[in-house]
PDB file of C-alpha atoms in Angstrom:
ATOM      1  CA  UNK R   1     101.044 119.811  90.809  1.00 89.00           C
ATOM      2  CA  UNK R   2     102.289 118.953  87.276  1.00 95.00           C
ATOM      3  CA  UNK R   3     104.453 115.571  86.026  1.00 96.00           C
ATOM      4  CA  UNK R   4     107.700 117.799  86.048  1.00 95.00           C
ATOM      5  CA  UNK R   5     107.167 118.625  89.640  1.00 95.00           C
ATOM      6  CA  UNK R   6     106.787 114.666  91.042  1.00 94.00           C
ATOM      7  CA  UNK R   7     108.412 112.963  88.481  1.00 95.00           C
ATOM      8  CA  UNK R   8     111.871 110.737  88.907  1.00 94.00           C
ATOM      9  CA  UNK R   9     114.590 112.493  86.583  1.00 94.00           C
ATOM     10  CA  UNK R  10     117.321 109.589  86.731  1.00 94.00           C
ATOM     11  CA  UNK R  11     115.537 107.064  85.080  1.00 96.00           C
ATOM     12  CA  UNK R  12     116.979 103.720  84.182  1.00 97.00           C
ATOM     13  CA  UNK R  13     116.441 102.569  80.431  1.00 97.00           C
ATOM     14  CA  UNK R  14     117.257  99.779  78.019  1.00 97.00           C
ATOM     15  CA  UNK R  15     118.104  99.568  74.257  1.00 97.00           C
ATOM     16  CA  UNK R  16     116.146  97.195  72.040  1.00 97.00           C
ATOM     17  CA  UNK R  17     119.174  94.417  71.849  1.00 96.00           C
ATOM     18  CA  UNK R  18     119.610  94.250  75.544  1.00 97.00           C
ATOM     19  CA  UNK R  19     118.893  90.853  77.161  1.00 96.00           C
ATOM     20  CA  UNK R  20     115.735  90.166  79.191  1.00 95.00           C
ATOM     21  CA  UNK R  21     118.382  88.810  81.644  1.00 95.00           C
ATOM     22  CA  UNK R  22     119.754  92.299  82.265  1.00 97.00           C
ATOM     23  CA  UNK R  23     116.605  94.041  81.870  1.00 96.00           C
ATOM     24  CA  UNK R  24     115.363  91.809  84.897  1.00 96.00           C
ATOM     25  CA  UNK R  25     119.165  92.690  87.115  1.00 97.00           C
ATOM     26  CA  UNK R  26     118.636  96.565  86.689  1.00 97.00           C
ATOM     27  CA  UNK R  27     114.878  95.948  87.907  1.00 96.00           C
ATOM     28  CA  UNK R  28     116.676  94.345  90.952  1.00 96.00           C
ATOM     29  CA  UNK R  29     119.482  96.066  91.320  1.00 97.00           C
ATOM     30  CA  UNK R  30     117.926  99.507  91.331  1.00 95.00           C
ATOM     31  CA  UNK R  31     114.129  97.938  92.984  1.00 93.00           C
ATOM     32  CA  UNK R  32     112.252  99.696  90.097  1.00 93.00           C
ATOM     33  CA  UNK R  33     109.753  97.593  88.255  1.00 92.00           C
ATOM     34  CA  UNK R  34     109.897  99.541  84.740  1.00 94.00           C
ATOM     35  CA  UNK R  35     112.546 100.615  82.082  1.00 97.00           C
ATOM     36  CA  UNK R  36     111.872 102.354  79.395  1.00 97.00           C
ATOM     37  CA  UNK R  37     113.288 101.348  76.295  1.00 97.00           C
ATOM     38  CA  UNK R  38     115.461 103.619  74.010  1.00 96.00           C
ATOM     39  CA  UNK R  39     116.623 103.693  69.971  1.00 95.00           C
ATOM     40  CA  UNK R  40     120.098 104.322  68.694  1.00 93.00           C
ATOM     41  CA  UNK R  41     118.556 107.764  68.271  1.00 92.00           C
ATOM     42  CA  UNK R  42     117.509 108.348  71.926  1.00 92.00           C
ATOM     43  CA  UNK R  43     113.553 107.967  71.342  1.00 93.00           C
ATOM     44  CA  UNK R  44     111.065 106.109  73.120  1.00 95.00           C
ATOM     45  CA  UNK R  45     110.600 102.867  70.907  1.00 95.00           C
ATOM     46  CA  UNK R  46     108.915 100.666  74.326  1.00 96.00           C
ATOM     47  CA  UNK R  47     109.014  99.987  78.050  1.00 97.00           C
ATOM     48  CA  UNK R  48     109.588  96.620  80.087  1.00 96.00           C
ATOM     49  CA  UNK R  49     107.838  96.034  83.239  1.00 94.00           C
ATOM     50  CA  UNK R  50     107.778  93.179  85.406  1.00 93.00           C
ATOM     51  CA  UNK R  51     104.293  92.465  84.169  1.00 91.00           C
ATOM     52  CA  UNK R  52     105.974  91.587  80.483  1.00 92.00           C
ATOM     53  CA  UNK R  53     108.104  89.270  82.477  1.00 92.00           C
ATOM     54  CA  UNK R  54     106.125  87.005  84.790  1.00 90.00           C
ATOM     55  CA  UNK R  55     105.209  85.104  81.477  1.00 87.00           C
ATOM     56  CA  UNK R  56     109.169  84.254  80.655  1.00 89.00           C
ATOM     57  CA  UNK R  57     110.269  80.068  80.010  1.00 86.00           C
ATOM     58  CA  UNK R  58     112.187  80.837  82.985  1.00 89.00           C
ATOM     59  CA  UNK R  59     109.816  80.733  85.088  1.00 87.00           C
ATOM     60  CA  UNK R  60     108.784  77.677  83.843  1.00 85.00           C
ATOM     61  CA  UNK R  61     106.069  79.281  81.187  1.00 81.00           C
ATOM     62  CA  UNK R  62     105.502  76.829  78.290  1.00 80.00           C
ATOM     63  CA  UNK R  63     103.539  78.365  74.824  1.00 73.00           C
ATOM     64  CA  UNK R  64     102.864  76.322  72.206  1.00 73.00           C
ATOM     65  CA  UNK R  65     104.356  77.062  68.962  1.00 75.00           C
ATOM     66  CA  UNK R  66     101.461  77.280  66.720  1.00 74.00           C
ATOM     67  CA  UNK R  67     102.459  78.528  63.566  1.00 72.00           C
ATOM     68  CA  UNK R  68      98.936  79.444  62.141  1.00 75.00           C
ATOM     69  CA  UNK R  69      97.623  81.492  65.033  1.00 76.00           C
ATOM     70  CA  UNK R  70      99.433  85.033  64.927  1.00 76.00           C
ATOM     71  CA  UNK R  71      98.842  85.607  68.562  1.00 77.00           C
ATOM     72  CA  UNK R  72     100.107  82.483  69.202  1.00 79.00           C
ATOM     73  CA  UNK R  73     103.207  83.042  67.613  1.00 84.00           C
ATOM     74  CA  UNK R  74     103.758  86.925  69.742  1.00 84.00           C
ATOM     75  CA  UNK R  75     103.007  85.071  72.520  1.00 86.00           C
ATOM     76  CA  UNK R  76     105.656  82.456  72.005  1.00 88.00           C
ATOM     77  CA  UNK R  77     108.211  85.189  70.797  1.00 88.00           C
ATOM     78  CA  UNK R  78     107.362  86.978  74.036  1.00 89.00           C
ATOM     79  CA  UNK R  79     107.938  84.435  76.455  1.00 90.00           C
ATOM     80  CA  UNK R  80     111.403  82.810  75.230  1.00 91.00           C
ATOM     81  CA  UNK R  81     112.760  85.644  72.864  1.00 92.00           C
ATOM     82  CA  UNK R  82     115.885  87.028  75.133  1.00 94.00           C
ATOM     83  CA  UNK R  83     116.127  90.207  73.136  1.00 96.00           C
ATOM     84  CA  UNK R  84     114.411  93.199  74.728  1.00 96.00           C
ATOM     85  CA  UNK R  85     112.668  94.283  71.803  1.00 96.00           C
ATOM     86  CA  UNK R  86     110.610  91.575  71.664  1.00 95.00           C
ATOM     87  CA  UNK R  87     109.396  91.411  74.690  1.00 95.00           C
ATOM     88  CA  UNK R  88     108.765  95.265  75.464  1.00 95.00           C
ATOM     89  CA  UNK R  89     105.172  96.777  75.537  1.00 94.00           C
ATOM     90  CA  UNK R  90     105.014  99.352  72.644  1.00 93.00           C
ATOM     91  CA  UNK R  91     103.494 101.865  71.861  1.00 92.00           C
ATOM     92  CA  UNK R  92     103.980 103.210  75.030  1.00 93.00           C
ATOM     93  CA  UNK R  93     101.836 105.475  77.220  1.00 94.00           C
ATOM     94  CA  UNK R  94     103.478 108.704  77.567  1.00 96.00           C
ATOM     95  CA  UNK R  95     102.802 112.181  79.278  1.00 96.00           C
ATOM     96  CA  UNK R  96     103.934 115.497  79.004  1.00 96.00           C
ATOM     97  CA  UNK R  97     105.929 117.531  81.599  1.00 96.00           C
ATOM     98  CA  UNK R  98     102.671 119.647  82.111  1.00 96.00           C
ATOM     99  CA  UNK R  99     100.346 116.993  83.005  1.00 96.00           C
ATOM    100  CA  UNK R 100      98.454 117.379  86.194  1.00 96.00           C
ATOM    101  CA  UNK R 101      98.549 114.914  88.862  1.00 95.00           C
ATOM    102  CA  UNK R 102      95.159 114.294  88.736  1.00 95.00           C
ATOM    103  CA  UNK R 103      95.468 113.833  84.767  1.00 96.00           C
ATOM    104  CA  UNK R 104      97.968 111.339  85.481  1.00 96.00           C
ATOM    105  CA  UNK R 105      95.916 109.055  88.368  1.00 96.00           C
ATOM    106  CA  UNK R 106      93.011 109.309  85.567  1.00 96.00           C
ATOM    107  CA  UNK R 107      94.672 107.760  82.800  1.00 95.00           C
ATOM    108  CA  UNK R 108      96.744 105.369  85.319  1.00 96.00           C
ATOM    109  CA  UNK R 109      93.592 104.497  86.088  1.00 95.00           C
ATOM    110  CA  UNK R 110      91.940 104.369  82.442  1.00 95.00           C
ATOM    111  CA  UNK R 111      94.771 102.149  81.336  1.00 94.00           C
ATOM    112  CA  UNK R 112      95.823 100.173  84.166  1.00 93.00           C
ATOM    113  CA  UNK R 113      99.136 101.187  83.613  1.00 93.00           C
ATOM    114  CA  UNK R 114     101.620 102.114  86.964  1.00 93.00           C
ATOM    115  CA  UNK R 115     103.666 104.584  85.248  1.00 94.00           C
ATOM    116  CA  UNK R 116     104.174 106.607  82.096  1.00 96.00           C
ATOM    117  CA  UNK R 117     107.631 108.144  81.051  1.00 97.00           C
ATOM    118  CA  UNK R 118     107.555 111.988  80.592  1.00 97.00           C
ATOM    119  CA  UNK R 119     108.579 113.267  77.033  1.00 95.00           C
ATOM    120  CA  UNK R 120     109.241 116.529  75.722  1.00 92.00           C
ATOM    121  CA  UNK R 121     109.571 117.080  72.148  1.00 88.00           C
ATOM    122  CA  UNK R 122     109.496 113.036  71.485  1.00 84.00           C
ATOM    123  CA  UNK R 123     112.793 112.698  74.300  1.00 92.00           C
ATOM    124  CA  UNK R 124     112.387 111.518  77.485  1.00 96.00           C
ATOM    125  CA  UNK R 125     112.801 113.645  80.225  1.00 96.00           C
ATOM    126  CA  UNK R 126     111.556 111.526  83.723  1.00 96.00           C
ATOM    127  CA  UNK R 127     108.973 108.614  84.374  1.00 97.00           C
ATOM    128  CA  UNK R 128     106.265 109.295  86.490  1.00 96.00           C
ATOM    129  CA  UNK R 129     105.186 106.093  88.870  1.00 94.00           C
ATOM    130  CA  UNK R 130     101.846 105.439  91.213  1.00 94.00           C
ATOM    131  CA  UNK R 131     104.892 105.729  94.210  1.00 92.00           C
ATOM    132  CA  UNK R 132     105.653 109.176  92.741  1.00 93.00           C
ATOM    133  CA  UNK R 133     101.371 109.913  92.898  1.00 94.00           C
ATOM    134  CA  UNK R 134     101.362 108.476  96.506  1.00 93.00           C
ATOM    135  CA  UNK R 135     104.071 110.632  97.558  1.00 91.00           C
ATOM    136  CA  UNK R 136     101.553 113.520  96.617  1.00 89.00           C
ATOM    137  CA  UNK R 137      99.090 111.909  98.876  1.00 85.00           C
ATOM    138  CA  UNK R 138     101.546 111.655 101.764  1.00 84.00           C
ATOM    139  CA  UNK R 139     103.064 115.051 101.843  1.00 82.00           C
ATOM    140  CA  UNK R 140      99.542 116.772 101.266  1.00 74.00           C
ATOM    141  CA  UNK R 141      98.369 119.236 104.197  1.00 64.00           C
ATOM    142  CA  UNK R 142      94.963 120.923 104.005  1.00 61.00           C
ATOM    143  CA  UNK R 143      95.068 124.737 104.306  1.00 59.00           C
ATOM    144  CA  UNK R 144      93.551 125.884 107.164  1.00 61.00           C
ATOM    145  CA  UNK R 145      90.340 128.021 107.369  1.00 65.00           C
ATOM    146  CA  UNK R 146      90.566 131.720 108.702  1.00 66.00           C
ATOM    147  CA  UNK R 147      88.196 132.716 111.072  1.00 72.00           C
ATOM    148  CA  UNK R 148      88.477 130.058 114.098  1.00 79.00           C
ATOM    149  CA  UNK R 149      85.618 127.348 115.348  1.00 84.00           C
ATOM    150  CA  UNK R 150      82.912 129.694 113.906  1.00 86.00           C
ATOM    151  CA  UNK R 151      84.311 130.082 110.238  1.00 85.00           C
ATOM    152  CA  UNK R 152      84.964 126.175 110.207  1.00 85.00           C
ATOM    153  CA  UNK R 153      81.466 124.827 111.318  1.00 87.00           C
ATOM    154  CA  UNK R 154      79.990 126.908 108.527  1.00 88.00           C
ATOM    155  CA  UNK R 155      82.189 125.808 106.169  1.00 87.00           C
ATOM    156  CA  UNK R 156      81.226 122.221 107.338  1.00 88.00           C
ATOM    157  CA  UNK R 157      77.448 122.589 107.221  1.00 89.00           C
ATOM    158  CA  UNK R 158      77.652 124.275 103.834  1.00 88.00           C
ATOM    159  CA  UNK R 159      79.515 121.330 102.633  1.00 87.00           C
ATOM    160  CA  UNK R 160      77.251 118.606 103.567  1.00 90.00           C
ATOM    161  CA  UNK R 161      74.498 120.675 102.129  1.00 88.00           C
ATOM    162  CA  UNK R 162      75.655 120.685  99.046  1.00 86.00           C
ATOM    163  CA  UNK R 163      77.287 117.395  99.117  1.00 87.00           C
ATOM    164  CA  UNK R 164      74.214 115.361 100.295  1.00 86.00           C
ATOM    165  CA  UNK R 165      71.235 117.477  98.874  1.00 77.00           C
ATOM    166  CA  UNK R 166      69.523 117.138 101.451  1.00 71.00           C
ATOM    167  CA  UNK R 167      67.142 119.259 103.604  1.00 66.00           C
ATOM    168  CA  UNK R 168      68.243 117.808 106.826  1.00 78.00           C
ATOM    169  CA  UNK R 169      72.482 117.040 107.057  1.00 85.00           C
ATOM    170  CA  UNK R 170      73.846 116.521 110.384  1.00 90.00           C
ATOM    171  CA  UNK R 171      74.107 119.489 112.865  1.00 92.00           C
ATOM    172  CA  UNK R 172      77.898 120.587 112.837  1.00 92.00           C
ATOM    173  CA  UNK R 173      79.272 122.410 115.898  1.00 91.00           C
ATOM    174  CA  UNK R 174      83.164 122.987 116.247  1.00 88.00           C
ATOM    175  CA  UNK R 175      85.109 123.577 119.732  1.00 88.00           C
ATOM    176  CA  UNK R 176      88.899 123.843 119.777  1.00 83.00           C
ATOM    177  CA  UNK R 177      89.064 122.857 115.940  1.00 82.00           C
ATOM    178  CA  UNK R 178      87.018 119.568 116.518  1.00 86.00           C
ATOM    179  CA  UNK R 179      83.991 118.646 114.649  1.00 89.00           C
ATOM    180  CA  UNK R 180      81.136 117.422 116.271  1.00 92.00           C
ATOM    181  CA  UNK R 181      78.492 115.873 114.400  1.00 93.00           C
ATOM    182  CA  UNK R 182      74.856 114.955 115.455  1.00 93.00           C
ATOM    183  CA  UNK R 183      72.044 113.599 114.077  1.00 91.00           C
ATOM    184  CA  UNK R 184      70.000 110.576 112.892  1.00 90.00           C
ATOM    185  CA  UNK R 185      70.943 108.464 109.660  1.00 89.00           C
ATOM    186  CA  UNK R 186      69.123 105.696 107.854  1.00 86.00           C
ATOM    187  CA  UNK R 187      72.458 103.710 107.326  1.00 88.00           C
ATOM    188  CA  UNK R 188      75.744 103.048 108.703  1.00 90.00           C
ATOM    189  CA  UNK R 189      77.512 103.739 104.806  1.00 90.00           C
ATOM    190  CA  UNK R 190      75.527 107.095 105.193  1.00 89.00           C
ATOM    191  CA  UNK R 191      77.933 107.907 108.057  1.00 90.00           C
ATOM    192  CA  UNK R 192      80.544 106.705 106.467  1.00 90.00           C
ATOM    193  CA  UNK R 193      79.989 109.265 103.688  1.00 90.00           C
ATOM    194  CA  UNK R 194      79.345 111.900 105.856  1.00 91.00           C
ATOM    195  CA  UNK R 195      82.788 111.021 107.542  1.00 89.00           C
ATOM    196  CA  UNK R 196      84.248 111.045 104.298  1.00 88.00           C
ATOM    197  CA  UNK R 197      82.946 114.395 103.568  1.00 88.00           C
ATOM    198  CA  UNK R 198      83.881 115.952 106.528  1.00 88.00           C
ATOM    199  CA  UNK R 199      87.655 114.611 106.983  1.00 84.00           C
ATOM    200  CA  UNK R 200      88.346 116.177 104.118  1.00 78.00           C
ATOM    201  CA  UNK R 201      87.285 119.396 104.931  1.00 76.00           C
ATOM    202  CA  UNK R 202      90.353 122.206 104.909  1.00 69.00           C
ATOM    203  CA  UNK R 203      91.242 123.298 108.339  1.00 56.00           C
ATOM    204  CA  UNK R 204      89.508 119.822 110.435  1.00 54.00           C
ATOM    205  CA  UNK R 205      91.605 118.483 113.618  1.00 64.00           C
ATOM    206  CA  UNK R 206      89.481 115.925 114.012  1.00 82.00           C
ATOM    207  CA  UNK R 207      85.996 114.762 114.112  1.00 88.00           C
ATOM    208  CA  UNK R 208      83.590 113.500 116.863  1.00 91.00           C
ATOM    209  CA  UNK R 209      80.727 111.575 115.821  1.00 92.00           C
ATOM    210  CA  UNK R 210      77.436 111.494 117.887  1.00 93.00           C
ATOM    211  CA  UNK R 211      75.226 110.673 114.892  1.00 92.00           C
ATOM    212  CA  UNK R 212      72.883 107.505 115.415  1.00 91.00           C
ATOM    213  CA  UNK R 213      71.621 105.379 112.903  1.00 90.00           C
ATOM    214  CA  UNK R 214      67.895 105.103 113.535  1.00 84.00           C
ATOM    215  CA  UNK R 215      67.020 100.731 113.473  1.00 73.00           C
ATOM    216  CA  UNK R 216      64.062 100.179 111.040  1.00 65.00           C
ATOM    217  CA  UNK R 217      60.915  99.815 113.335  1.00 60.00           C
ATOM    218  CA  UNK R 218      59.680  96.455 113.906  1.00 44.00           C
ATOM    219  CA  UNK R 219      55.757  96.940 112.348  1.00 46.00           C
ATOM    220  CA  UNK R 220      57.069  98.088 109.664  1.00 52.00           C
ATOM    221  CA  UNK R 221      58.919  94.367 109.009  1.00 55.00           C
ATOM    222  CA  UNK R 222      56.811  91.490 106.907  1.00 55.00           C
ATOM    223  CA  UNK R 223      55.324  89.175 108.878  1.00 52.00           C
ATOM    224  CA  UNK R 224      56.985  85.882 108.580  1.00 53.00           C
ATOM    225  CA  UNK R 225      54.650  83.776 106.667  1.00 51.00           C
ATOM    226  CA  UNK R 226      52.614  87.242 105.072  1.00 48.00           C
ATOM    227  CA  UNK R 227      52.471  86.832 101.633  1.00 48.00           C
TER     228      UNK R 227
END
């Protein structure tokens, strides 16, 4: 899926000389937590978040004024200025309307950002949110595997075989759809993994786990007092 295909297309959005009051009653009136911010012209100059605001005098925030320290002096601007434009993030992380989903998560990720707006040819055309990515999450279905128990629990054991690189994964039988898994594991976060694995295999209705972990054998733990 790309950004045109999740994004929000009625997107709310500021000018550079509106207040940080009303920047902070369209946040609440609409429950976003974002706005991008637009010239005269109708291009992308910034975005406010609720982030840019938590630092506001209003909120009881104090900054010294200290007129020889530059940062000092954005910082100040930032926190009692009421003009939008001076308290907006900018430059602003954009994407384009072809961006994959899993581009997106990467450079939410990358630049712990929570959303981007979408541009095409320098306009903006949506915003795309970590709601908008979960929504992905939520509605996603794996497709199911032809070919019945049989088709699946190869599938399964060819998947832990690659994904563990090891000689000896877990022996994988399927009845009715259902996973079965047994076998002996050094660690419980080694089942985990192999849960992990498996769960999000296509065409899974559910796995039973009979792996056991096997306990570390007592001669083989140092004698209290050994050197």
């Amino acid at each position: 899926m790309k950004a045109k295909d999740v994004m929000s297309r009625h997107v709310f959005t500021l000018s550079p000389a509106n207040s940080v009051a009303h920047a902070a009653q369209i946040m609440l009136d609409n429950a976003v937590s974002g706005l991008p911010v637009l010239d005269s012209e109708g291009a992308l100059v910034g975005i406010v978040t609720e982030g840019d605001l938590v630092g506001r005098m209003e909120l009881g925030h104090t900054t010294p004024l200290d007129m020889s320290k530059p940062e000092a002096l954005d910082d100040f601007v930032k926190s009692n200025s009421w003009r939008v434009e001076d308290v907006m993030t900018a430059p602003v992380l954009t994407i384009s309307e072809e961006a994959s989903v899993e581009e997106i998560a990467q450079l939410f990720a990358k630049h712990k950002v929570k959303r981007a707006p979408v541009v095409r040819d320098g306009r903006l055309v949506g915003l795309v949110s970590r709601a908008d990515l979960l929504q992905v999450i939520a509605r996603s279905k794996p497709p199911v595997i032809a070919g019945g128990d049989e088709a699946l629990s190869i599938s399964v054991a060819s998947r832990l075989r690659s994904m563990l690189q090891t000689a000896n994964p877990p022996a994988v039988s399927v009845v009715d759809g259902i996973v079965h898994l047994r076998g002996t594991l050094r660690s419980e976060n080694e089942r985990r993994a192999i849960r992990a694995i498996v769960d999000g295999m296509p065409g899974g209705c559910g796995v039973v786990d009979h792996m056991r972990v096997q306990l570390r054998d007592e001669s083989d733990r140092p004698t209290r007092g050994a050197n």
